[in-house]
Amino acid sequence: VAKDKDALAQLGEFGFISRVTRRLSSGEDVVLGPGDDAAVVAAPDRRVVACTDVLVDGRHFRRDWSSATDVGHRAAAANLADIAAMGARPTALLVGLSMPDDLPVSWAEELADGLNDEAELAGASVVGGDTVASPVLIIAVTALGDLQGRAPVTRSGAKAGDLLAVAGRLGWAAAGITVLSRGFRSPGALVTAHRRPQVPYAAGPVAAVLGATSMIDVSDGLLADLGHIAEASQVAIDVSTTALRIPVSMRDAGQALGVDPAHWVLSGGDDHALAATFPPDVLLGPDWTVVGRVGSGCGVTVDGQIFEAEAGWDHFKSKRAA
Amino acid sequence: VAKDKDALAQLGEFGFISRVTRRLSSGEDVVLGPGDDAAVVAAPDRRVVACTDVLVDGRHFRRDWSSATDVGHRAAAANLADIAAMGARPTALLVGLSMPDDLPVSWAEELADGLNDEAELAGASVVGGDTVASPVLIIAVTALGDLQGRAPVTRSGAKAGDLLAVAGRLGWAAAGITVLSRGFRSPGALVTAHRRPQVPYAAGPVAAVLGATSMIDVSDGLLADLGHIAEASQVAIDVSTTALRIPVSMRDAGQALGVDPAHWVLSGGDDHALAATFPPDVLLGPDWTVVGRVGSGCGVTVDGQIFEAEAGWDHFKSKRAA
């Protein structure tokens, strides 16, 4: 039987699971990997960080825009970034896969490859999961992480006077979605950024060591996510656009498509950059770029002004393109 | 606005999440609960047990057969039982909820109540999750647990000469589904068993302390799940029907519906009983009942014979009634 034509319906649940788990590699935090009722993962400092993120076919990804491997990378990255945003080191992923009976097994295998490879990039392993038949393809990923003895960096510790800094890319994935939604396939750098975010995983623990007072994964857009920090910390945050780098390919794409690239940078999610606040005397390393300041008050401003645009995605209010 | 008529589309993702998380209670293992990028949960012995289970509307539950609260209990129980089956104490749940835009918020709130209450029954707390809009209602739950210093009890340690024992109910939920699928609502005990399994959570750690050599959560049916132990341990397992209790209500329902109740007991899943093997000299407490023996060879038999019936559910091969 040719791999590509195996339907899940033929392989059965257990045949499918054995086929997929064969492709996974186990890192040193895996005490007991896939194949039993549950996995066992190291939690060296007697605490475990845990989060869950769900991706729905046609809403968070499109199979005509992204390969199965790309989707695996993105699904893993969305979760691993949340772990990093607590200042923790990712250790493990569990995957709840709901999929149509007629999905080619090769698609699921390539999804597993993407999940596995992105987990490896972050130092983590896929340790378990569940597979069910469903009318819609939905990928629910849970990530676990290790705080390495440090306190978690929450959203609520920012203080007036702190610096705001960002690690990773802003607006690239959003620009890539705009490019794809207008029917183009280039610039390749932007399209690839949507397909496989480059998450600065190591910058999360680094920020914690540097004394970050708050941190968040930028998944809904910088302004929207800073809004969560501002609200949780009861502070005001101002972003300086002069500090935000807009790469040439994004500027060109903006001109070609009639979009102000600042909108992508300020409101686009899915690059999974990290945003954090630091005491003003911090010496930031190369991962982190200062892009604003924390003040007293409330809300988020850009160059001292309210930014007039949709600030980010709310999954129920605005159906996104992808 | 009346609670029952709020659509998620109106409340938005964040409004919805705040409404639901207000209903959750946090136990002593919760270091940081819902509301940040990730939760932090105690892992006292430097390891964490983790598993994921996915439930699909119309396949694993039916909203006309079970209330939202019932579905929450079942979704939590399915995962918490897997933790107990490793010999661990459940500590936390994360919930990835994919739901139609027009699902009443009251339904989701009651689902959260069910998840929260079942977690509490097992000594665990709901610590986080994600909510996305989707054409199909799908509940992906991840459970975490604490081994309390013991080795995990896997599927692979059963030895020839061991006793086979069971804790919890067998066949009740399956009988309940048959009753419901024939259009009846009674006997209530069976229907309720389908809606809210009574999982013997404490029996898992007890078995580990007693020296269980292997253990599994009975979710696909006793014979199917014993098949996993037999395969992983490379042993033969024989079940003695004389040791299996068939309650009067099940016997009566079997007669009324023309079903041999032994089929429910041997092949029905979803009660989330625990099956384990123990060295022959073990002194079992009241939780555990000996129902068979482990021998050399392979496969699972009933009273020494191959049992001629569908041995359990395989989600892709046989679409279940509920």
XYZ file of C-alpha atoms in Angstrom:
644
model
C 0.000 0.000 0.000
C 1.480 3.352 -0.995
C 2.032 5.616 1.982
C 0.327 8.600 0.449
C -2.909 6.820 -0.193
C -3.427 5.224 3.204
C -6.522 6.693 4.709
C -6.723 6.805 8.471
C -9.938 4.834 8.152
C -7.902 1.909 6.816
C -4.989 2.059 9.235
C -7.152 2.386 12.319
C -6.356 4.442 15.394
C -3.627 2.197 16.772
C -1.953 1.576 13.434
C -1.939 5.300 12.829
C -0.517 6.136 16.248
C 2.289 3.619 15.892
C 3.105 5.010 12.444
C 3.309 8.559 13.744
C 5.102 7.921 17.032
C 7.898 6.105 15.181
C 8.852 9.490 13.739
C 9.333 11.190 17.094
C 12.621 11.648 18.901
C 12.966 11.895 22.676
C 15.152 14.404 24.485
C 16.676 14.066 27.899
C 13.636 15.384 29.784
C 11.537 12.425 28.642
C 11.290 9.877 31.461
C 8.582 7.852 29.667
C 7.594 8.661 26.082
C 4.530 7.853 23.938
C 2.732 4.507 24.122
C 1.355 4.219 27.636
C -1.684 5.796 29.355
C 0.411 8.891 30.030
C 3.946 10.172 29.561
C 6.381 11.131 32.302
C 8.492 14.274 31.902
C 11.253 15.705 34.063
C 10.296 18.704 36.205
C 13.676 19.403 37.800
C 12.666 22.280 40.108
C 9.473 20.642 41.430
C 7.197 22.810 39.284
C 5.961 22.459 35.730
C 4.835 25.238 33.400
C 1.905 24.223 31.166
C -0.229 25.798 28.448
C -2.597 24.724 25.658
C -3.252 26.282 22.258
C -5.706 25.105 19.609
C -5.382 25.579 15.838
C -8.350 25.088 13.511
C -8.029 24.270 9.811
C -9.158 27.196 7.659
C -8.945 29.611 10.564
C -5.415 29.400 11.963
C -3.877 27.726 8.927
C -4.800 26.828 5.385
C -3.651 23.591 3.835
C -3.233 25.292 0.456
C -0.942 27.928 1.987
C 1.099 25.784 4.356
C 2.475 22.256 4.104
C 1.698 19.739 6.849
C 5.242 20.165 8.127
C 4.766 23.954 8.261
C 1.529 23.527 10.213
C 3.340 21.255 12.657
C 6.045 23.857 13.134
C 3.455 26.602 13.722
C 1.306 24.563 16.097
C 4.346 23.659 18.176
C 5.769 27.190 18.058
C 2.534 28.779 19.273
C 2.735 26.700 22.441
C 6.470 26.594 23.007
C 6.523 30.403 22.779
C 4.033 30.620 25.655
C 6.398 28.537 27.779
C 9.333 30.791 26.869
C 7.193 33.830 27.716
C 7.036 32.633 31.323
C 10.839 32.622 31.381
C 10.876 28.836 31.178
C 12.686 26.268 29.069
C 10.269 24.092 27.014
C 10.496 20.375 27.808
C 7.572 18.542 26.184
C 4.560 18.664 23.864
C 1.341 16.651 23.849
C -0.840 16.747 20.747
C -4.599 16.213 20.505
C -5.301 15.670 16.824
C -8.869 15.727 15.496
C -8.883 14.831 11.847
C -11.118 13.790 8.977
C -11.118 10.049 8.192
C -9.883 10.698 4.685
C -6.864 12.818 5.605
C -3.840 11.186 3.964
C -1.622 9.498 6.528
C 1.327 11.198 4.847
C -0.162 14.570 5.861
C -0.358 13.489 9.496
C 3.150 12.057 9.353
C 4.517 15.330 7.989
C 2.587 17.209 10.663
C 4.308 15.007 13.249
C 7.669 15.794 11.630
C 6.987 19.533 11.925
C 5.876 19.228 15.549
C 8.891 17.077 16.356
C 11.386 19.372 14.625
C 10.040 22.591 16.145
C 10.031 20.935 19.582
C 13.684 19.960 19.033
C 14.533 23.552 18.075
C 13.201 24.602 21.465
C 14.895 21.716 23.288
C 11.620 19.830 23.854
C 10.105 16.484 22.730
C 6.671 15.275 21.658
C 5.755 12.853 24.462
C 2.139 11.926 23.825
C -1.275 12.776 22.534
C -4.535 11.469 21.201
C -6.046 11.056 17.753
C -9.754 11.119 16.980
C -11.800 11.245 13.815
C -13.625 14.544 13.323
C -15.295 16.455 10.498
C -12.747 19.267 10.956
C -8.971 19.142 11.282
C -8.094 20.636 14.671
C -4.719 20.511 16.411
C -4.691 21.065 20.178
C -1.171 21.257 21.557
C -0.100 21.343 25.190
C 3.436 22.419 26.052
C 5.306 21.827 29.302
C 8.340 23.691 30.588
C 10.908 24.021 33.320
C 11.528 27.261 35.244
C 15.053 26.167 36.218
C 14.556 27.470 39.730
C 13.445 30.967 38.766
C 10.132 32.667 39.509
C 7.741 32.677 36.541
C 7.660 36.000 34.678
C 3.975 36.922 34.585
C 2.041 39.744 32.887
C 1.463 41.603 36.104
C 4.867 42.849 37.275
C 5.544 45.842 34.970
C 6.276 49.096 36.822
C 6.233 52.751 35.801
C 9.753 53.623 34.682
C 10.481 50.180 33.220
C 11.779 49.766 29.687
C 9.755 47.858 27.104
C 11.792 45.495 24.935
C 11.059 42.958 22.223
C 12.863 39.792 21.097
C 12.126 38.223 17.733
C 10.229 39.421 14.710
C 7.151 41.629 14.521
C 4.773 41.842 11.576
C 6.530 39.360 9.310
C 3.881 36.625 9.595
C 1.055 39.155 9.232
C 2.678 40.587 6.113
C 3.032 37.020 4.814
C -0.675 36.370 5.323
C -1.565 39.576 3.481
C 0.713 38.554 0.621
C -0.876 35.087 0.429
C -4.424 36.417 0.755
C -3.848 38.701 -2.242
C -2.844 35.666 -4.279
C 0.932 36.227 -4.264
C 3.664 33.829 -3.157
C 6.483 36.331 -2.664
C 8.417 37.965 -1.048
C 9.461 34.507 0.125
C 10.844 35.779 3.421
C 7.412 37.044 4.506
C 5.477 34.010 3.291
C 7.951 31.707 5.030
C 7.618 33.784 8.199
C 3.887 33.005 8.221
C 4.500 29.314 7.559
C 7.285 28.821 10.094
C 7.678 31.483 12.752
C 11.220 31.993 14.046
C 10.597 32.102 17.773
C 13.361 33.440 20.058
C 12.903 30.629 22.580
C 16.159 31.264 24.412
C 15.293 34.927 24.932
C 12.573 33.964 27.424
C 14.830 32.417 30.072
C 17.426 35.120 29.299
C 14.843 37.808 30.106
C 14.005 36.093 33.371
C 17.687 36.022 34.323
C 18.006 39.708 33.370
C 15.206 40.548 35.802
C 12.252 41.041 33.425
C 9.306 42.401 35.422
C 6.680 41.136 32.959
C 6.634 39.186 29.708
C 4.175 37.995 27.072
C 4.191 36.011 23.846
C 3.104 38.285 20.978
C 0.449 36.113 19.334
C -2.431 38.555 18.911
C -0.331 41.574 17.857
C 2.085 43.744 19.810
C -0.443 46.382 20.901
C -3.115 43.857 21.847
C -0.663 41.788 23.861
C 0.893 44.836 25.524
C -2.690 45.699 26.458
C -2.755 42.494 28.520
C 0.427 43.516 30.349
C -0.871 47.073 30.876
C -4.117 45.736 32.299
C -2.576 43.030 34.491
C 0.169 45.378 35.768
C -2.047 48.494 35.963
C 0.435 50.605 34.029
C 0.585 52.580 30.788
C 2.867 51.424 27.970
C 4.140 53.600 25.133
C 5.736 52.130 22.015
C 8.232 54.240 20.034
C 7.899 53.569 16.317
C 11.391 54.925 15.705
C 12.707 51.876 17.551
C 10.775 49.361 15.472
C 12.697 47.877 12.571
C 10.765 47.542 9.337
C 12.763 45.357 6.946
C 13.063 46.369 3.306
C 11.039 43.401 2.011
C 8.160 44.395 4.298
C 8.359 48.037 3.258
C 8.321 47.031 -0.405
C 5.426 44.608 0.118
C 3.526 47.354 1.951
C 3.959 49.715 -0.959
C 2.966 47.093 -3.509
C -0.120 46.052 -1.552
C -1.152 49.469 -0.255
C -0.623 48.574 3.423
C 1.231 50.700 5.981
C 3.831 48.217 7.270
C 3.533 49.774 10.727
C 0.125 48.080 10.965
C 1.732 44.706 10.426
C 4.408 45.422 13.019
C 2.052 46.840 15.654
C -0.999 44.633 15.114
C 0.164 41.439 13.464
C 0.401 38.273 15.521
C 1.824 34.840 14.858
C 5.524 35.668 14.731
C 5.583 34.748 18.413
C 8.013 37.472 19.347
C 8.403 38.028 23.068
C 7.657 41.394 24.657
C 8.958 42.124 28.149
C 9.491 44.969 30.565
C 12.754 45.481 32.441
C 13.982 47.807 35.186
C 15.502 50.923 33.520
C 19.075 50.078 34.558
C 19.104 46.657 32.867
C 21.899 45.738 30.473
C 20.090 43.879 27.699
C 21.969 41.406 25.551
C 21.667 41.052 21.775
C 18.295 39.215 21.891
C 16.372 42.176 23.212
C 15.672 45.592 21.642
C 14.191 48.473 23.607
C 11.042 49.692 21.845
C 9.243 51.749 24.480
C 8.599 52.692 28.075
C 6.267 51.912 30.922
C 4.537 54.805 32.672
C 1.847 55.318 35.237
C -1.738 55.293 34.028
C -3.354 52.711 31.815
C -3.570 51.584 28.224
C -1.152 51.326 25.338
C -0.050 54.222 23.129
C 2.209 54.584 20.097
C 4.508 57.616 20.138
C 2.249 59.017 22.849
C -0.934 58.657 20.795
C -3.775 56.175 20.668
C -3.153 53.943 17.641
C -6.270 53.954 15.477
C -6.576 50.475 14.073
C -7.712 47.045 14.990
C -5.235 46.158 17.680
C -5.115 42.403 17.180
C -7.109 39.278 16.651
C -10.027 38.242 18.746
C -10.939 34.833 17.414
C -14.649 35.180 17.944
C -15.095 38.756 16.801
C -12.932 38.820 13.698
C -12.523 35.711 11.651
C -9.008 35.845 10.383
C -7.916 35.074 6.873
C -5.777 32.190 7.999
C -28.440 40.483 28.485
C -29.719 37.128 29.676
C -26.899 34.677 30.327
C -28.447 31.902 28.302
C -28.689 33.931 25.155
C -25.179 35.332 25.062
C -23.476 33.965 22.050
C -19.722 33.605 22.199
C -19.605 35.799 19.101
C -20.936 38.669 21.222
C -18.802 38.164 24.322
C -15.573 37.758 22.399
C -12.724 35.445 23.295
C -11.437 37.381 26.284
C -14.876 38.131 27.711
C -15.703 34.478 27.401
C -12.485 33.308 29.019
C -12.935 35.646 31.979
C -16.517 34.448 32.409
C -15.466 30.827 32.459
C -12.307 31.102 34.568
C -14.285 32.853 37.337
C -16.036 29.526 37.901
C -12.844 27.555 38.531
C -11.376 26.753 41.907
C -7.661 26.223 42.550
C -6.232 23.453 44.690
C -2.935 23.432 46.521
C -0.893 22.194 43.558
C -1.651 25.358 41.590
C 1.339 27.706 41.769
C -0.063 30.038 39.076
C -3.591 29.548 37.737
C -5.391 30.701 34.587
C -4.829 34.147 33.070
C -1.183 34.274 31.992
C 0.675 32.792 29.011
C 0.957 29.530 30.926
C 0.090 28.039 34.296
C 2.547 26.728 36.871
C 1.747 23.481 38.702
C 3.559 21.721 41.514
C 5.571 18.639 40.541
C 6.815 17.608 43.973
C 9.003 14.658 42.969
C 10.702 16.399 40.018
C 8.647 14.549 37.421
C 5.233 15.227 35.915
C 2.828 12.702 34.404
C 0.928 14.071 31.389
C -1.686 12.845 28.920
C -4.175 14.267 26.406
C -7.603 13.008 25.363
C -9.931 14.532 22.778
C -13.753 14.312 22.752
C -15.762 15.173 19.631
C -19.420 16.233 19.705
C -21.655 13.548 18.201
C -18.943 10.921 18.464
C -17.845 10.797 22.100
C -20.879 12.565 23.502
C -24.274 13.776 22.350
C -25.698 17.024 23.609
C -29.212 15.549 23.603
C -28.076 12.671 25.828
C -25.757 14.505 28.208
C -25.882 17.944 29.806
C -22.929 20.303 29.454
C -21.996 19.556 33.048
C -22.074 15.812 32.324
C -19.824 16.298 29.299
C -17.404 18.263 31.465
C -17.340 15.456 34.014
C -16.693 12.868 31.283
C -14.013 14.858 29.495
C -12.162 15.416 32.750
C -12.642 11.812 33.904
C -11.244 10.360 30.672
C -7.975 12.191 31.288
C -7.746 11.998 35.053
C -8.233 8.216 34.809
C -5.164 7.962 32.561
C -3.120 9.714 35.238
C -4.438 7.358 37.921
C -3.608 4.407 35.642
C 0.079 5.355 35.873
C -0.201 5.098 39.664
C -0.158 8.885 39.952
C -2.236 11.471 41.761
C -3.925 13.942 39.335
C -2.918 17.576 39.908
C -4.153 19.704 37.010
C -6.181 19.954 33.809
C -5.782 22.169 30.744
C -8.676 22.453 28.317
C -8.553 23.252 24.600
C -12.118 24.091 23.638
C -13.120 24.374 19.970
C -16.699 25.531 19.723
C -19.275 26.910 17.325
C -19.807 30.676 17.538
C -23.452 30.224 18.420
C -22.942 27.836 21.336
C -24.746 29.380 24.325
C -22.282 30.730 26.870
C -24.320 28.966 29.539
C -23.413 25.642 27.899
C -19.707 26.465 28.091
C -20.069 27.678 31.668
C -21.750 24.433 32.668
C -19.044 22.499 30.844
C -16.481 24.376 32.940
C -18.445 23.484 36.086
C -18.333 19.799 35.151
C -14.620 19.905 34.380
C -13.934 21.787 37.603
C -16.047 19.462 39.761
C -14.612 16.246 38.326
C -11.091 17.643 38.728
C -11.893 18.404 42.372
C -13.160 14.847 42.881
C -9.737 13.646 41.767
C -7.884 16.270 43.804
C -6.907 18.321 40.731
C -7.667 21.832 39.385
C -8.344 23.346 35.970
C -5.310 25.609 35.463
C -5.572 26.824 31.888
C -6.600 26.301 28.322
C -7.558 27.909 25.069
C -10.815 28.672 23.304
C -11.272 28.910 19.554
C -14.242 29.145 17.241
C -14.781 26.018 15.147
C -17.566 24.438 13.110
C -17.530 21.434 15.478
C -17.528 21.279 19.264
C -14.333 19.493 20.306
C -12.907 19.266 23.816
C -9.191 18.449 24.131
C -8.148 17.934 27.728
C -4.634 17.504 29.092
C -4.167 16.139 32.601
C -1.056 16.358 34.765
C -0.175 14.232 37.762
C 2.295 13.523 40.526
C 3.939 10.117 41.054
C 4.675 10.883 44.718
C 8.127 9.372 44.422
C 7.017 6.053 42.984
C 7.942 4.523 39.632
C 5.193 4.880 37.010
C 3.124 1.721 36.523
C 3.289 1.038 32.778
C 1.602 -1.508 30.518
C 4.728 -3.562 30.068
C 5.506 -5.113 33.460
C 2.946 -7.942 33.731
C 4.498 -11.368 34.366
C 3.246 -14.925 33.978
C 1.783 -15.956 37.333
C 0.480 -12.463 38.189
C -3.109 -11.886 39.206
C -5.368 -9.657 37.115
C -7.555 -7.296 39.130
C -10.014 -4.530 38.369
C -11.080 -1.411 40.300
C -14.252 0.452 39.377
C -17.167 -0.399 37.156
C -17.228 -2.385 33.928
C -19.961 -2.228 31.313
C -22.199 0.293 33.045
C -21.510 3.154 30.634
C -21.791 0.852 27.609
C -25.133 -0.451 28.874
C -26.202 3.177 29.379
C -25.350 4.024 25.761
C -27.310 1.020 24.510
C -30.293 2.093 26.611
C -30.101 5.661 25.265
C -29.554 4.545 21.665
C -32.732 2.452 21.817
C -34.656 5.551 22.869
C -34.996 4.751 26.581
C -33.972 6.888 29.557
C -33.905 4.173 32.217
C -32.586 2.314 34.172
C -31.266 5.600 35.533
C -28.190 3.995 37.096
C -26.916 2.876 33.696
C -27.753 6.120 31.890
C -26.079 8.118 34.649
C -23.031 5.839 34.434
C -22.635 6.858 30.794
C -23.109 10.536 31.600
C -20.794 10.662 34.623
C -18.369 7.795 35.045
C -17.425 6.968 38.629
C -13.682 6.630 38.328
C -11.743 4.936 41.157
C -8.996 7.588 41.133
C -7.509 6.609 44.473
C -7.160 2.985 43.384
C -4.374 3.945 40.954
C -1.843 5.140 43.523
C -3.011 2.339 45.851
C -2.163 -0.225 43.162
C 1.279 1.305 42.718
C 1.894 1.064 46.461
C 0.677 -2.563 46.423
C 3.276 -3.380 43.784
C 1.142 -3.516 40.611
C 3.298 -4.816 37.752
C 1.168 -3.198 35.029
C -1.929 -1.025 34.853
C -4.258 0.508 32.277
C -7.341 2.722 32.170
C -10.233 0.742 30.690
C -11.502 3.184 28.089
C -11.839 0.985 25.004
C -13.265 -2.073 26.775
C -11.688 -4.547 29.198
C -10.569 -7.084 26.579
C -9.210 -4.455 24.192
C -7.283 -2.720 26.946
C -5.967 -5.960 28.407
C -4.788 -6.649 24.864
C -2.525 -3.599 25.198
C -1.047 -4.971 28.434
C -0.649 -8.464 26.933
C 1.144 -7.019 23.914
C 3.369 -4.597 25.834
C 4.243 -7.206 28.483
C 4.412 -10.181 26.068
C 2.145 -12.303 28.228
C -1.237 -14.030 27.956
C -4.138 -12.826 30.089
C -7.224 -14.863 30.960
C -10.373 -13.281 32.401
C -12.703 -15.413 34.571
C -16.322 -14.449 33.977
C -17.336 -15.971 37.297
C -15.400 -13.161 38.988
C -17.135 -10.375 37.063
C -20.075 -8.795 38.859
C -23.088 -8.112 36.672
C -25.498 -5.912 38.623
C -29.214 -6.675 38.555
C -30.127 -3.520 36.635
C -27.661 -4.471 33.910
C -28.937 -8.024 33.746
C -32.532 -6.766 33.495
C -31.595 -4.212 30.829
C -29.776 -6.926 28.893
C -32.877 -9.114 28.924
C -35.165 -6.250 27.908
C -32.856 -5.159 25.078
C -31.706 -8.587 23.919
C -28.046 -7.994 24.805
C -25.816 -10.403 26.699
C -24.600 -8.195 29.570
C -21.228 -9.987 29.443
C -20.593 -8.102 26.205
C -21.044 -4.783 27.997
C -18.734 -5.872 30.811
C -16.019 -7.336 28.584
C -16.139 -4.895 25.668
C -17.684 -1.669 26.920
C -15.432 1.319 27.553
C -15.991 4.682 29.153
C -16.495 3.635 32.770
C -12.780 4.269 33.193
C -12.241 1.347 35.494
C -8.598 0.497 36.149
C -7.186 -2.924 35.293
C -3.883 -3.979 36.817
C -1.711 -7.020 37.343
C -0.157 -7.892 40.701
C 2.296 -10.476 41.985
C 0.300 -13.543 43.152
C 1.091 -13.036 46.847
C -0.369 -9.500 46.987
C -2.926 -8.577 49.630
C -5.422 -6.424 47.733
C -7.568 -3.910 49.605
C -11.268 -3.287 49.022
C -10.726 -1.243 45.810
C -9.424 -4.163 43.778
C -11.157 -7.402 42.716
C -9.270 -10.311 41.195
C -10.824 -11.199 37.846
C -8.190 -13.300 36.118
C -4.627 -14.470 35.704
C -1.554 -13.746 33.665
C 0.160 -16.650 31.893
C 2.916 -17.166 29.388
C 2.024 -16.805 25.728
C 0.131 -13.988 24.125
C -3.353 -12.581 23.694
C -6.425 -12.274 25.899
C -8.893 -15.066 26.596
C -12.126 -15.354 28.565
C -12.491 -18.525 30.634
C -9.695 -19.974 28.543
C -11.442 -19.276 25.210
C -11.158 -16.598 22.549
C -14.071 -14.196 23.087
C -15.943 -13.855 19.808
C -17.080 -10.259 19.654
C -15.858 -6.825 18.860
C -13.321 -6.308 21.604
C -13.572 -2.547 21.946
C -13.742 0.721 20.147
C -11.335 1.776 17.492
C -12.367 5.320 16.715
C -11.546 5.188 13.037
C -12.874 1.747 12.271
C -16.143 1.762 14.170
C -17.999 4.985 14.638
C -19.542 4.723 18.031
C -23.075 5.649 18.936
C -21.932 8.349 21.325
